Amino acid sequence: MKKALITGIGGQDGSILAELLLQKGYEVYGIIKREAIENPNLKLKNIASIVNEVELIPMSVTDPMAVYKAIKKIHPDEIYHLAASSFVSYEFEDEVAMMNSNFNSTYYLLSSILEINKDCKFFFAGSSEMFGEPFESPQSENSKFNPKSMYGIAKVSSYYLLKNFRDKKGLYTCTGIMYNHESPRRKSEFVTKKIIETAVRIKLGRAKELVLGNLDAVRDWGYAPDYMNAALLIMSQPKPDDYIIATGHLHSVKQFAETAFSLLDLKVDDYIKINTKYFRASENYPLCGNPEKLKGLGWSTSKSFTEIIKMMIEEELTNQTN
Ligand code: GDR
């Protein structure tokens, strides 16, 4: 039986990936923050249904010795490095902490497998934020990086680390450059979940307004399980490589909100307020990915923009009325 180690198993992506790997018959190990175990309401809810089928390792990926020991003990066949501080800020605050969680962790994992188990395959969750303020749109695997946040800089650095361990040391490493991907498991700080949660609260008479930043901001939004299937597909190729994981379709925050509210028979304009504190630097070219290379492996998306919103609404309605 193959063994997979997921960092960040309690998050949206980690929990979805764990389910997919279990379905494929893998033995699944998951690194999870100790506070998540101590405060189950916080993180364990995403993996509640599979918690007895996976082995959880409470530790921090920023602890090099803990990383080394975990890999030595488990001897995984595959590692999916998804753990990260995932909220993007352009303010350049807490830079060292961001580099520690999003870059140093990658180094500790890669150097440990180089020491212990050179045959272990490695997937890294890259981000469209590596393109930051892009020079062209859509972006492909050949587009120039131009990160504008510490988050993006840490992701680009990890990308080059993987590339070097692949080219120079012969490890099987792949970066999936993932654009925004959503599901009911998204955290509330991200705009999609914020819109869905508030729209449902308004529908149920529990809130009166939705405060957003730039309504004209556009994103390439996809469905998180499709992106985790892409990670599995990428890792099943005979040769390691890097891929854009995106839909190639853009929608604005306004369109997202309009669709969500209209699915609840509400008119968005009656409830939206703008607060500039949520505004980000403006973009000349939008972050939109070209997924042609990945499609060449047979990948496709399973849900449209409206279908993603519909399922997020349905699940939120169930959660808020139970
Ligand atoms: P993003 O996601 O930064 O793209 O990163 P987020 O949902 O935070 O922002 C998307 C867009 O919405 C605009 N926006 C608002 N955003 C938030 N959070 N709150 C608001 O009220 C609001 N109003 C408008 C933003 O300006 C932005 O343009 C996500 C994360 O998952 C990263 O970890 C990942 O790497 C990238 O996607 C790909």
PDB file of C-alpha atoms in Angstrom, residues 133 214 280-284:
ATOM      1  CA  GLU A 133       1.364  41.788 -11.137  1.00  0.00           C
ATOM      2  CA  ASN A 214     -13.071  46.240  -4.838  1.00  0.00           C
ATOM      3  CA  ARG A 280      -5.650  45.720  -2.945  1.00  0.00           C
ATOM      4  CA  ALA A 281      -3.179  47.246  -5.421  1.00  0.00           C
ATOM      5  CA  SER A 282      -4.761  47.457  -8.862  1.00  0.00           C
ATOM      6  CA  GLU A 283      -3.685  45.087 -11.593  1.00  0.00           C
ATOM      7  CA  ASN A 284      -2.854  45.939 -15.184  1.00  0.00           C
TER       8      ASN A 284
END
